[in-house]
mmCIF file of C-alpha atoms in Angstrom:
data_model
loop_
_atom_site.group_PDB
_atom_site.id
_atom_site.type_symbol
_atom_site.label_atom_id
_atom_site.label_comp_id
_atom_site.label_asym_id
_atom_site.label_seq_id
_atom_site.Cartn_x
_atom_site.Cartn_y
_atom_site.Cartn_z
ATOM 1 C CA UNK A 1 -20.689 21.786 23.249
ATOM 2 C CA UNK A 2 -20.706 18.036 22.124
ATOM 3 C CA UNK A 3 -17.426 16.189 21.832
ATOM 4 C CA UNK A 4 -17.927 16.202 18.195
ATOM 5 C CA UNK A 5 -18.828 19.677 17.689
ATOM 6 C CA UNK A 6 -15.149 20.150 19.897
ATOM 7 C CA UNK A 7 -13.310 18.566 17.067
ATOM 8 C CA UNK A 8 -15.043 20.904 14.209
ATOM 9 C CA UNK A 9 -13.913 23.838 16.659
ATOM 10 C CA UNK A 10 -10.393 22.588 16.488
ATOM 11 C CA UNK A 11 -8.145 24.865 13.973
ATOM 12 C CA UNK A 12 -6.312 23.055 11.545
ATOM 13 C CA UNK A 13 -2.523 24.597 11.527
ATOM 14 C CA UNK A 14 -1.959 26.680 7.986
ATOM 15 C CA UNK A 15 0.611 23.721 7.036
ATOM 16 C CA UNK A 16 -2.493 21.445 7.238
ATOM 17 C CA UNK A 17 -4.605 23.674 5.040
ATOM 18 C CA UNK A 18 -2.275 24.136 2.326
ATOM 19 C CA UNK A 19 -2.084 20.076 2.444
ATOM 20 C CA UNK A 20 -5.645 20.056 2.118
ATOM 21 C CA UNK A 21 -5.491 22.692 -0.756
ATOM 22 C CA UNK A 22 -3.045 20.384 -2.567
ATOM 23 C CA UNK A 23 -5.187 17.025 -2.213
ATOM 24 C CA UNK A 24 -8.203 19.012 -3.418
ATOM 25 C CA UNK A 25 -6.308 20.109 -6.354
ATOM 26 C CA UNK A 26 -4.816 16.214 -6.936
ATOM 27 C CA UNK A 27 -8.593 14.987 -6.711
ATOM 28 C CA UNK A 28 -9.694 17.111 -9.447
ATOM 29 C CA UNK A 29 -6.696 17.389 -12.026
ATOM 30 C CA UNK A 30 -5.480 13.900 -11.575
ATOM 31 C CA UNK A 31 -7.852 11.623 -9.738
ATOM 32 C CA UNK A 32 -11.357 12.142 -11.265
ATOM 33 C CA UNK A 33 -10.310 12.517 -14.873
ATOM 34 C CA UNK A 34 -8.711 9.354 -14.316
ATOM 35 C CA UNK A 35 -11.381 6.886 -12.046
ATOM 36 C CA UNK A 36 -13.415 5.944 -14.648
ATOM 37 C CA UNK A 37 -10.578 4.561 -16.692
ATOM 38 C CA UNK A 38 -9.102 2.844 -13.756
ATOM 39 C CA UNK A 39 -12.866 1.335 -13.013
ATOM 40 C CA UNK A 40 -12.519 0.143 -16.660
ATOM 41 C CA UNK A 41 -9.549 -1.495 -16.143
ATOM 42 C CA UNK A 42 -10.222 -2.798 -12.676
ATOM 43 C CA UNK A 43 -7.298 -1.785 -10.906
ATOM 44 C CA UNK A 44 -5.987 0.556 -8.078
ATOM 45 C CA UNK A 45 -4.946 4.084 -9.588
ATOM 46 C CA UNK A 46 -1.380 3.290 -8.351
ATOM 47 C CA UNK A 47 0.167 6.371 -10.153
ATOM 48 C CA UNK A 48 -2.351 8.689 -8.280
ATOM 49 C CA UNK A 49 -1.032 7.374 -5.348
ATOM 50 C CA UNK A 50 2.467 7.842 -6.162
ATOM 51 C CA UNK A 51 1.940 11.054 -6.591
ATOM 52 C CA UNK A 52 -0.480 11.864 -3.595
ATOM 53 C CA UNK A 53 2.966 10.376 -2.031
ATOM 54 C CA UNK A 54 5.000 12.733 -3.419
ATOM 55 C CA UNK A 55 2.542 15.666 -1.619
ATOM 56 C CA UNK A 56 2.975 13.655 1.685
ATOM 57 C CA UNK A 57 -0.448 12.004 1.924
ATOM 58 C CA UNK A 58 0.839 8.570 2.564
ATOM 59 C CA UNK A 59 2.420 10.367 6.103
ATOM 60 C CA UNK A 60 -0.344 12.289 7.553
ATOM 61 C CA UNK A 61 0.098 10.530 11.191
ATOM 62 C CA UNK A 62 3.230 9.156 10.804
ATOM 63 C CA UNK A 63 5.877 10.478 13.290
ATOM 64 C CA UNK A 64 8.100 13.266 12.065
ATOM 65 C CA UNK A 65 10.863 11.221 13.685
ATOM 66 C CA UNK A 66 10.380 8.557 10.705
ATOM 67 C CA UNK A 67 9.483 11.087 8.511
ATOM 68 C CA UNK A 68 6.092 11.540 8.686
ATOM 69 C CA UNK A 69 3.731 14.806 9.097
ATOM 70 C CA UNK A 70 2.632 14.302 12.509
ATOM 71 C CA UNK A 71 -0.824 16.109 11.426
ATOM 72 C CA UNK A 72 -4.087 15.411 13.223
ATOM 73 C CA UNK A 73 -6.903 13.669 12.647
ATOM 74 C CA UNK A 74 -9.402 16.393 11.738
ATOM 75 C CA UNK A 75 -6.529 16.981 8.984
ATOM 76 C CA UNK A 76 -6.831 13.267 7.840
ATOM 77 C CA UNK A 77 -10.992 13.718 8.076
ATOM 78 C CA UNK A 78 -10.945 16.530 5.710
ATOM 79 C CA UNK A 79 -8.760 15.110 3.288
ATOM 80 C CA UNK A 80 -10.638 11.960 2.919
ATOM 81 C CA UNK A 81 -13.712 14.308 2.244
ATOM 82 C CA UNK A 82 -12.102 15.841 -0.889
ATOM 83 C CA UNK A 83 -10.591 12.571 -2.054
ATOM 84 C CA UNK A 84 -13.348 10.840 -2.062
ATOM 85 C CA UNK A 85 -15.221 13.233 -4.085
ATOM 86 C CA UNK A 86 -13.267 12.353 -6.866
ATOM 87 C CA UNK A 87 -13.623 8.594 -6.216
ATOM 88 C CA UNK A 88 -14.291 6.912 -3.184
ATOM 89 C CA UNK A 89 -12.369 3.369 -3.996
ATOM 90 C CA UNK A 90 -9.077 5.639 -4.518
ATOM 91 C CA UNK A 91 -9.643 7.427 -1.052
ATOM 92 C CA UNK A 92 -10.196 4.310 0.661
ATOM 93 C CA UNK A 93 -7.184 2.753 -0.990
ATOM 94 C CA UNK A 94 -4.818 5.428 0.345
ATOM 95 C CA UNK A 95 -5.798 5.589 3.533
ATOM 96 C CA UNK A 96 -5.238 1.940 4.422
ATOM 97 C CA UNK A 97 -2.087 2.372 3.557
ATOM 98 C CA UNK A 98 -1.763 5.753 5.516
ATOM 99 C CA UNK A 99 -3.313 3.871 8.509
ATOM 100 C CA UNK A 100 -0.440 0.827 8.323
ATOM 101 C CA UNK A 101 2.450 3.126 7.967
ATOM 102 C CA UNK A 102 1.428 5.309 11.046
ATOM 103 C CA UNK A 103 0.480 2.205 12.879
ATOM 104 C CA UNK A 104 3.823 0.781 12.130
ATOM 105 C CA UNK A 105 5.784 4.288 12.906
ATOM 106 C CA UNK A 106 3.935 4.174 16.635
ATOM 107 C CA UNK A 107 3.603 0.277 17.447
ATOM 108 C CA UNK A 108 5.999 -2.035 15.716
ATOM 109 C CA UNK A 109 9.455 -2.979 16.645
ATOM 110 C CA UNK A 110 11.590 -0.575 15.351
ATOM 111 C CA UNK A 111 13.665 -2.989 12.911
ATOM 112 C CA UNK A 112 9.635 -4.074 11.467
ATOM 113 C CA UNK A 113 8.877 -0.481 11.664
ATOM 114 C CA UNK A 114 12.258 0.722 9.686
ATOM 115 C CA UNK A 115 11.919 -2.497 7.533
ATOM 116 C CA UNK A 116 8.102 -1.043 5.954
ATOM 117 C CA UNK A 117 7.576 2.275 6.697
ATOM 118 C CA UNK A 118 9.932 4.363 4.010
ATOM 119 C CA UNK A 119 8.370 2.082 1.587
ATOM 120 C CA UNK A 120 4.835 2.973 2.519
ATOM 121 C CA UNK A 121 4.783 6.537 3.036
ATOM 122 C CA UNK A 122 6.629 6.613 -0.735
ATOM 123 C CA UNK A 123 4.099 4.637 -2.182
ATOM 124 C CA UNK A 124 6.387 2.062 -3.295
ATOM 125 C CA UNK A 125 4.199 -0.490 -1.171
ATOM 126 C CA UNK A 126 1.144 -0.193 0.073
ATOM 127 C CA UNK A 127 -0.477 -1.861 3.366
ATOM 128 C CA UNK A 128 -3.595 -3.254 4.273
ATOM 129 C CA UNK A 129 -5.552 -4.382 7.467
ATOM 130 C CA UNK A 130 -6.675 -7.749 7.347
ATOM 131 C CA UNK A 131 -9.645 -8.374 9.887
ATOM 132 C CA UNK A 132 -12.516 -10.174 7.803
ATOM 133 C CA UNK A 133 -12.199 -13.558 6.925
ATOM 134 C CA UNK A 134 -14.856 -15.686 4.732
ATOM 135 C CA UNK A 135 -16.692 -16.959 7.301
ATOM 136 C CA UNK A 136 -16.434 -13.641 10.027
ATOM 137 C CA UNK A 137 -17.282 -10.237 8.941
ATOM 138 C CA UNK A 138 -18.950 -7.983 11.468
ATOM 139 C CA UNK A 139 -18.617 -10.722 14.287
ATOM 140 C CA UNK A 140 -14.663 -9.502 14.531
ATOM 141 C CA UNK A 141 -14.292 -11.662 17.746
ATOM 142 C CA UNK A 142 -15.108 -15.016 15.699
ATOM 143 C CA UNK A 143 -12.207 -15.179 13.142
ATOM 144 C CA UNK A 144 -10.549 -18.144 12.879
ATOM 145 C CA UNK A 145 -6.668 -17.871 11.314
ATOM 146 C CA UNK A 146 -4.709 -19.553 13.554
ATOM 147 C CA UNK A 147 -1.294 -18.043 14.855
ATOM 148 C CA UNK A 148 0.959 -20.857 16.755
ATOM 149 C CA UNK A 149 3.941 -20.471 19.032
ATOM 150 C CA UNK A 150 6.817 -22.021 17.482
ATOM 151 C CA UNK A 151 10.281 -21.575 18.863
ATOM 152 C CA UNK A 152 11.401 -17.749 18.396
ATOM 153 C CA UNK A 153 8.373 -16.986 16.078
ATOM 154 C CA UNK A 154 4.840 -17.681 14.863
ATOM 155 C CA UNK A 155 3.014 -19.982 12.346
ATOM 156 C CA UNK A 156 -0.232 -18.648 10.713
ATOM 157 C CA UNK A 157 -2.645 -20.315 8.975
ATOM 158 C CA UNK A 158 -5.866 -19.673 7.702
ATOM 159 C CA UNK A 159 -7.905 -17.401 4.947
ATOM 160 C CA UNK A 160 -8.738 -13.579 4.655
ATOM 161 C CA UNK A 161 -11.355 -12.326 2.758
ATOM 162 C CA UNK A 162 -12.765 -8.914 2.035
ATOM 163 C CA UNK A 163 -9.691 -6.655 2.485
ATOM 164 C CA UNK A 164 -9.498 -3.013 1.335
ATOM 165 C CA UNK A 165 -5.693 -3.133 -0.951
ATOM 166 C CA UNK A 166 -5.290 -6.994 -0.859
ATOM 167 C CA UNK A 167 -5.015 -7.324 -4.759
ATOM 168 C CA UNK A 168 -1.805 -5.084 -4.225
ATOM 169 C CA UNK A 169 -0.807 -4.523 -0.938
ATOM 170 C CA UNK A 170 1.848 -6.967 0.779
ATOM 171 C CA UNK A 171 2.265 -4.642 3.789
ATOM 172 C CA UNK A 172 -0.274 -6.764 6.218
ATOM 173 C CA UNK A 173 -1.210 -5.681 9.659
ATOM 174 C CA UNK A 174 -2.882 -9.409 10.054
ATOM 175 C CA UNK A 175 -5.589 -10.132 13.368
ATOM 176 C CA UNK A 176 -5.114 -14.042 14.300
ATOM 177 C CA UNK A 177 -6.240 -16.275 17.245
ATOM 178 C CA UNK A 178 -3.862 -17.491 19.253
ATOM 179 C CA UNK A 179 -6.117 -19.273 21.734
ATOM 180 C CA UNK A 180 -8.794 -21.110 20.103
ATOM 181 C CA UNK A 181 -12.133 -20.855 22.007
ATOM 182 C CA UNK A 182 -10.864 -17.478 23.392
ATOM 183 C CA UNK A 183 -12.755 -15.353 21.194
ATOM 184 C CA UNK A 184 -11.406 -11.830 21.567
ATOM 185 C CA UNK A 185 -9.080 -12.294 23.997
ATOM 186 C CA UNK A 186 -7.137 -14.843 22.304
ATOM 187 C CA UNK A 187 -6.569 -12.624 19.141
ATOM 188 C CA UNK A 188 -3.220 -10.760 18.498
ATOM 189 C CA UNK A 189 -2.190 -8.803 15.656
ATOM 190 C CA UNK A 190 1.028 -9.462 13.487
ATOM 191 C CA UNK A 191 3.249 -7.593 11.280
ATOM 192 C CA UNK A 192 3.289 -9.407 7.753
ATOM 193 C CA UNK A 193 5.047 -9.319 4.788
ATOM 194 C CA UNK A 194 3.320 -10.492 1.631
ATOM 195 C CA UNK A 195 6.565 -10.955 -0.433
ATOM 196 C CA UNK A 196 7.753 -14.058 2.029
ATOM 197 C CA UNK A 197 6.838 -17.506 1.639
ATOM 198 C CA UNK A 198 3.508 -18.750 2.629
ATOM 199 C CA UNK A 199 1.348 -15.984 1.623
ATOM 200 C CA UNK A 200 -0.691 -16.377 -0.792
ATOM 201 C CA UNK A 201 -2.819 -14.085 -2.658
ATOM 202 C CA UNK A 202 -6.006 -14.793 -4.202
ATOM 203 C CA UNK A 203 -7.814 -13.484 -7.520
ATOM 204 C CA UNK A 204 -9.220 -9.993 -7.247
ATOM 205 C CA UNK A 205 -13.049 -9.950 -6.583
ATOM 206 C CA UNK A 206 -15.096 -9.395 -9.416
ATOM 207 C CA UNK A 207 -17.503 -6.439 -8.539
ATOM 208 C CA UNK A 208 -20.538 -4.563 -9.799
ATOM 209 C CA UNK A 209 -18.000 -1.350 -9.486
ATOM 210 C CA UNK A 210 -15.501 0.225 -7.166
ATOM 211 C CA UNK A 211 -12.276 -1.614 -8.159
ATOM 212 C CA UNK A 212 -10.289 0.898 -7.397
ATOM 213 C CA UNK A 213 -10.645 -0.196 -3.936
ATOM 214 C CA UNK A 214 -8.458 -3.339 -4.684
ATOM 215 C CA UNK A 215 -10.964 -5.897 -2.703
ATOM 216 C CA UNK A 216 -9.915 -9.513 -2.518
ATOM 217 C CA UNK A 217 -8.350 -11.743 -0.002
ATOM 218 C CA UNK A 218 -5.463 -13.707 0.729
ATOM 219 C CA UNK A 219 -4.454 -17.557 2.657
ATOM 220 C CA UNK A 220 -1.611 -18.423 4.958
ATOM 221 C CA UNK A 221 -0.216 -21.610 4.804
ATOM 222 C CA UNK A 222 2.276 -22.227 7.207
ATOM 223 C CA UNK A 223 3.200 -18.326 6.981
ATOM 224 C CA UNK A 224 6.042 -17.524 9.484
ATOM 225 C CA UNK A 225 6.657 -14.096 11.474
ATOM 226 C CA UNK A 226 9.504 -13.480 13.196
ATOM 227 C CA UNK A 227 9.025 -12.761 17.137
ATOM 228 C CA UNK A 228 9.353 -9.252 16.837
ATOM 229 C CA UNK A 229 6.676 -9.462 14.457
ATOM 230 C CA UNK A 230 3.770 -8.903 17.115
ATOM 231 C CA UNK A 231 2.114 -5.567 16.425
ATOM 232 C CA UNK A 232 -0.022 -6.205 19.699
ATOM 233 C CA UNK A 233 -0.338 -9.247 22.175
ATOM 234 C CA UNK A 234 -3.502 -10.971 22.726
ATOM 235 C CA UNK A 235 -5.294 -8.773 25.412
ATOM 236 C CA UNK A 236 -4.855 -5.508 23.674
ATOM 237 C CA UNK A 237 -5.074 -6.245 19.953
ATOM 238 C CA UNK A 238 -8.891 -6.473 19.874
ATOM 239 C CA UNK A 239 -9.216 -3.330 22.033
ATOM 240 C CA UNK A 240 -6.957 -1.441 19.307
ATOM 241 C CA UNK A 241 -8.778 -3.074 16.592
ATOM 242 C CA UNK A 242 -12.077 -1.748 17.509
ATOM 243 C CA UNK A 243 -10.516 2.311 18.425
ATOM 244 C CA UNK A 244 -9.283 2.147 14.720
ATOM 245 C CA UNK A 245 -12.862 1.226 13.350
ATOM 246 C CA UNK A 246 -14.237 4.204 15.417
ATOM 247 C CA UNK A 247 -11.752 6.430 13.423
ATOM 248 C CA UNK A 248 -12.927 4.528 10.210
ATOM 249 C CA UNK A 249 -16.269 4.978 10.580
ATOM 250 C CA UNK A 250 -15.572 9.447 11.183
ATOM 251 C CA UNK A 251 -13.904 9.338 8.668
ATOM 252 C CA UNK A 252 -16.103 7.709 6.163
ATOM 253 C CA UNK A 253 -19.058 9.754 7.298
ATOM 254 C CA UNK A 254 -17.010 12.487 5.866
ATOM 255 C CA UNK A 255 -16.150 10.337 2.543
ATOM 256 C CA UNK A 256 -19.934 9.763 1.999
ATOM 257 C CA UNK A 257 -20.469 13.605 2.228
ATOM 258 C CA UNK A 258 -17.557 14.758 0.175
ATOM 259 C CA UNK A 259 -19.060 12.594 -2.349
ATOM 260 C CA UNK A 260 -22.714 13.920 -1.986
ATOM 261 C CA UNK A 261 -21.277 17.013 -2.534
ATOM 262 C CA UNK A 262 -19.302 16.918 -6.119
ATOM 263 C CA UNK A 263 -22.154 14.966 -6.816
ATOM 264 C CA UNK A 264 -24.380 18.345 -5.685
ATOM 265 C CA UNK A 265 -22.037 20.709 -7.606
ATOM 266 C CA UNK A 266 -22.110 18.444 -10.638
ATOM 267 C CA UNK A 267 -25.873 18.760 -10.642
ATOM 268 C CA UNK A 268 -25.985 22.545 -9.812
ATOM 269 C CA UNK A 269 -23.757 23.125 -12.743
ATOM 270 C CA UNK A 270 -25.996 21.197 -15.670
ATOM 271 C CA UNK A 271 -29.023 23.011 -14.145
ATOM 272 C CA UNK A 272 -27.356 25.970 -15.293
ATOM 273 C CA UNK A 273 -26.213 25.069 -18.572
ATOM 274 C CA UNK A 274 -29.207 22.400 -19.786
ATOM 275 C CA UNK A 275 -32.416 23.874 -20.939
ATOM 276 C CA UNK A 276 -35.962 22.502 -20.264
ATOM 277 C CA UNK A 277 -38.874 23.980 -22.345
ATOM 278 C CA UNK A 278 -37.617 27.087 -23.142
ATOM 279 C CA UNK A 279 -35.252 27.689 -19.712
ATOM 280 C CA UNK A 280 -32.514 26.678 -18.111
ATOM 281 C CA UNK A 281 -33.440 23.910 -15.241
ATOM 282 C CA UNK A 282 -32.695 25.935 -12.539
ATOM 283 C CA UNK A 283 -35.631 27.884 -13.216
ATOM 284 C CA UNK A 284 -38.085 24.909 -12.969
ATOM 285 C CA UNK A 285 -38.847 24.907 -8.855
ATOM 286 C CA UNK A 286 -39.314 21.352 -9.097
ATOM 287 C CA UNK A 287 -36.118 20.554 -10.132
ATOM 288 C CA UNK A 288 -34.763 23.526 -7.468
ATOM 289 C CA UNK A 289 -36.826 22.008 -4.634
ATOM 290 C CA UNK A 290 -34.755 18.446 -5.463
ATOM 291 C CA UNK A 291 -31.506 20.208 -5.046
ATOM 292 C CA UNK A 292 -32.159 22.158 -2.402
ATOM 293 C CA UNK A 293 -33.243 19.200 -0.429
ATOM 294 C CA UNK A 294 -29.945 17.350 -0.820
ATOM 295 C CA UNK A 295 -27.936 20.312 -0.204
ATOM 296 C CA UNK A 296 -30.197 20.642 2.846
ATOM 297 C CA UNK A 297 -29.594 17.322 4.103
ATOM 298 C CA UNK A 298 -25.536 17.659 3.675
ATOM 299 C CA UNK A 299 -25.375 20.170 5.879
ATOM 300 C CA UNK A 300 -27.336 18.976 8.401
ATOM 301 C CA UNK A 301 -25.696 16.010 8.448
ATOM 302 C CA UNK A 302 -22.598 14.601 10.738
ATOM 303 C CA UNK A 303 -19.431 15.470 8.684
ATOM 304 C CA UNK A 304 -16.971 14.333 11.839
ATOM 305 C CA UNK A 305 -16.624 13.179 15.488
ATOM 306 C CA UNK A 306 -14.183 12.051 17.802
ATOM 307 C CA UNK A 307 -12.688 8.313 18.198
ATOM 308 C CA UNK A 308 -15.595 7.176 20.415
ATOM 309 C CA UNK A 309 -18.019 4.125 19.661
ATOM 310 C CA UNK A 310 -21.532 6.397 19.646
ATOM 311 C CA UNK A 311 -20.672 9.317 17.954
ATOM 312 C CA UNK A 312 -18.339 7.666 15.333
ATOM 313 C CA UNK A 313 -21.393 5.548 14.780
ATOM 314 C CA UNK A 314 -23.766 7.586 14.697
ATOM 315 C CA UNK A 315 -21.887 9.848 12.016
ATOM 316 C CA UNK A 316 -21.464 6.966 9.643
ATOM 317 C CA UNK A 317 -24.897 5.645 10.008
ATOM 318 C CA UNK A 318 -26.503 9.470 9.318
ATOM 319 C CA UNK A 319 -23.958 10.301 6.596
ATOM 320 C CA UNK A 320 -23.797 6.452 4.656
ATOM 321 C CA UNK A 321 -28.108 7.033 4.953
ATOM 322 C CA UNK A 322 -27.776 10.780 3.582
ATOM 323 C CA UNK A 323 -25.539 9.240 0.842
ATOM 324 C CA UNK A 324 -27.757 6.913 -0.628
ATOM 325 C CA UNK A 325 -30.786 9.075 -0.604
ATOM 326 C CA UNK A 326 -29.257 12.194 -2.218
ATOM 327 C CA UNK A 327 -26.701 10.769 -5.091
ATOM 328 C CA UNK A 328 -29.581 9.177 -6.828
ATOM 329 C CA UNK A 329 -31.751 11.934 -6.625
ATOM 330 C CA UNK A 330 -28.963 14.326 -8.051
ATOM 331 C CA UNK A 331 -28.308 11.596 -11.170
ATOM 332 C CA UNK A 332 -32.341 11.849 -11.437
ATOM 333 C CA UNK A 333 -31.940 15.484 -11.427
ATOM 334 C CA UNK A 334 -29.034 15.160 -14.208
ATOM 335 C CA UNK A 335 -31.939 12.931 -16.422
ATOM 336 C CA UNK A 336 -29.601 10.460 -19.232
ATOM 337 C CA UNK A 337 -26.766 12.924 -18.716
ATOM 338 C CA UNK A 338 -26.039 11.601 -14.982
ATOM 339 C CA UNK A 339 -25.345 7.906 -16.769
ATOM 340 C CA UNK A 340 -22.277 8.932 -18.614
ATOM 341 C CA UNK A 341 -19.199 7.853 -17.473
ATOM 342 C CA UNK A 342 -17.067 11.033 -16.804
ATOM 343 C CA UNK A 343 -19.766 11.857 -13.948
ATOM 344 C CA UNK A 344 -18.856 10.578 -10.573
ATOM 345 C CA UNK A 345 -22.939 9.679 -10.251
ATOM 346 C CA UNK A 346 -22.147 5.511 -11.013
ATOM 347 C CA UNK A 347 -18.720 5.623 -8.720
ATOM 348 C CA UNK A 348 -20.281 7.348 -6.113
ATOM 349 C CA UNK A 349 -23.533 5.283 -6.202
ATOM 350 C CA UNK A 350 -21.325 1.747 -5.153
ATOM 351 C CA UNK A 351 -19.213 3.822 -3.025
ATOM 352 C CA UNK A 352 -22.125 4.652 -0.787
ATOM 353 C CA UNK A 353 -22.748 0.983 -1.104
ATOM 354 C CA UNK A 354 -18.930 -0.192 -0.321
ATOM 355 C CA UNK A 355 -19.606 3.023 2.717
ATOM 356 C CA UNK A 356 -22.805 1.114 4.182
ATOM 357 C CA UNK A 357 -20.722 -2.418 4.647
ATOM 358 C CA UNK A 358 -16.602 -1.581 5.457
ATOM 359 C CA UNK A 359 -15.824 -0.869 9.224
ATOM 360 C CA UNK A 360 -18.869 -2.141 10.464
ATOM 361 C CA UNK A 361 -23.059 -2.907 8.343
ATOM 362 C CA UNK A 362 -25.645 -0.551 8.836
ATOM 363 C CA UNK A 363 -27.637 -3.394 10.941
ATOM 364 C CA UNK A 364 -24.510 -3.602 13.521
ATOM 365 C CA UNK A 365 -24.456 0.392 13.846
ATOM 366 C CA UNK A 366 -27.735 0.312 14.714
ATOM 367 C CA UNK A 367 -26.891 -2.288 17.112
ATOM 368 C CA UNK A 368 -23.977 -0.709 18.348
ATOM 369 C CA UNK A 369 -25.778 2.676 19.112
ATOM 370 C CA UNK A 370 -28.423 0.623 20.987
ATOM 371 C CA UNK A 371 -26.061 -1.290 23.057
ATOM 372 C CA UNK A 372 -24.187 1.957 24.157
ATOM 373 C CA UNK A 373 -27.393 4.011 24.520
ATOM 374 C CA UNK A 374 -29.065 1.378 26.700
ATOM 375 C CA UNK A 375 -25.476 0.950 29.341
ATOM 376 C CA UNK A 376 -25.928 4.973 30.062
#
């Protein structure tokens, strides 16, 4: 059995399946009636998340000794399958902040850890994780903010750009160099705090769609952190950089399919309901053959895998590819229906977009999986 087939096998605990239960219930009643409108208004569904707080979803990995869930990753997986369903931008959004707070619980100093996590896992806050700068996106080793040694702490300076939560979050797991010319092994990672002086947050970006995702970017200019401040030392901060991506990239394969399939149960239900010369459109085979083929595809395709480079790749790659093939074909199968606004089809079309370019392009998977096929 393959490593990722394991992780299917794995049972989630009947406290994780109720969870699941209630985020599938909070994607329906409270998220999707509400995306559009927050698309409209180009903003992060913040009251969504306050009260996907409230069921817990801000704590999935946290430590239960700081309050957190302690659940497992195929729990996290599964849940980022049914949010994203509703809207992937509001899924995305959530989990960054999931992702800081249980990297804070595990990693920080306790004081930083105490100082940000209650905040984050009540949705009071929310974090970010800013890698991508204007001039280094893929190439992770070539970013250029600079973090100095000075006295008992650390001056940054420099520009982020491209950051899941940065036109709201001011919880900042921040990757700097601290030995220019070093490439990777030079960078470190720092706890920030967005509220203190010398961070400075730039304008939204204005996008074709997917603004619940908050995307923007930020500058440091002279931007101090305290000593205990260090998340991880140069040496090991690029290694954990790149395990987190892995887990990204799983669980966004899974995004890209929960969204596929609302948008396949969307479709199934007008077919039902719309006639087409004299019969409902689930009697025309044509229009049968075009859902069966998506619905085909979904389940062949990689819904999860473990936190390893190939298979984490591989399942984004096949999934973000599946995506962008099958939601058009359902809003063709919808007809001038699929381009009203209360249907996920738009969202879900620049989601798979946003899917094919966050935690690593399409062009460096396929890299990726060559570079690790060809060393075996």
């Amino acid at each position: 059995m393959s490593p990722a087939a394991i992780l299917l096998a794995m049972p989630l605990t009947a406290d994780e399946a109720s969870l699941i239960g209630r985020a599938t219930a909070l994607a329906r009643e409270v998220v999707a009636p509400n995306a559009a409108r927050w698309e409209r208004e180009r903003r992060i569904g913040r009251e969504a998340l306050s009260a996907a707080a409230d069921l817990g979803l801000l704590r999935l990995q946290v430590p239960t000794s700081l309050g957190g869930l302690g659940y497992s990753f195929l729990c996290k997986v599964r849940i980022a399958e049914v949010l994203a369903a509703a809207d992937f931008g509001f899924a995305m959004s959530l989990l960054n902040t999931q992702n800081v707070a249980a990297n804070l619980a595990r990693n920080a100093h306790p004081d930083v850890a105490a100082r940000h996590v209650p905040d984050l896992i009540a949705g009071r806050r929310l974090g970010c994780t800013a890698l991508t700068e204007p001039g280094a996106g893929s190439d992770f080793a070539a970013i250029q903010t600079q973090a100095t040694r000075e006295d008992d702490g650390w001056r940054i300076d420099g520009a982020k750009a491209w950051i899941t939560n940065a036109s709201d979050a001011d919880v900042v797991i921040l990757y700097a160099q601290t030995q220019p010319g070093a490439g990777a092994r030079g960078i470190a990672a720092f706890v920030v705090d967005g509220r203190r002086k010398g961070f400075v947050r730039e304008p939204s970006y204005s996008l074709g769609g997917q603004h619940t995702i908050g995307t923007g970017g930020f500058r440091f200019e002279g931007y101090r952190a305290a000593g205990d401040e260090l998340l991880a030392p140069a040496g090991k901060a690029f290694k954990a950089a790149l395990t987190s991506i892995n887990g990204a990239r799983t669980y966004i394969a899974a995004m890209c399919c929960g969204m596929v399939g609302e948008a396949l149960r969307v479709a199934s239900a007008f077919g039902r309901q719309r006639t087409s010369f004299g019969k409902p459109l689930v009697e025309h085979q044509g229009w049968r053959w075009r859902l069966a083929e998506a619905a085909s595809e979904l389940a062949a395709c990689i819904d999860a895998g473990e936190d390893a480079q190939l298979p984490a790749a591989q399942a984004k790659l096949l999934a973000t590819r599946m995506a962008e093939r099958q939601i058009p074909a359902l809003a063709q199968a919808m007809g001038a229906e699929g381009l009203r606004e209360h249907h996920p089809f738009s969202r879900h079309l620049m989601g798979t977009r946003v899917a094919a370019f966050v935690d690593g392009s399409t062009e460096m998977l396929l890299e990726r999986i060559c570079a690790v096929m060809s060393s075996a």
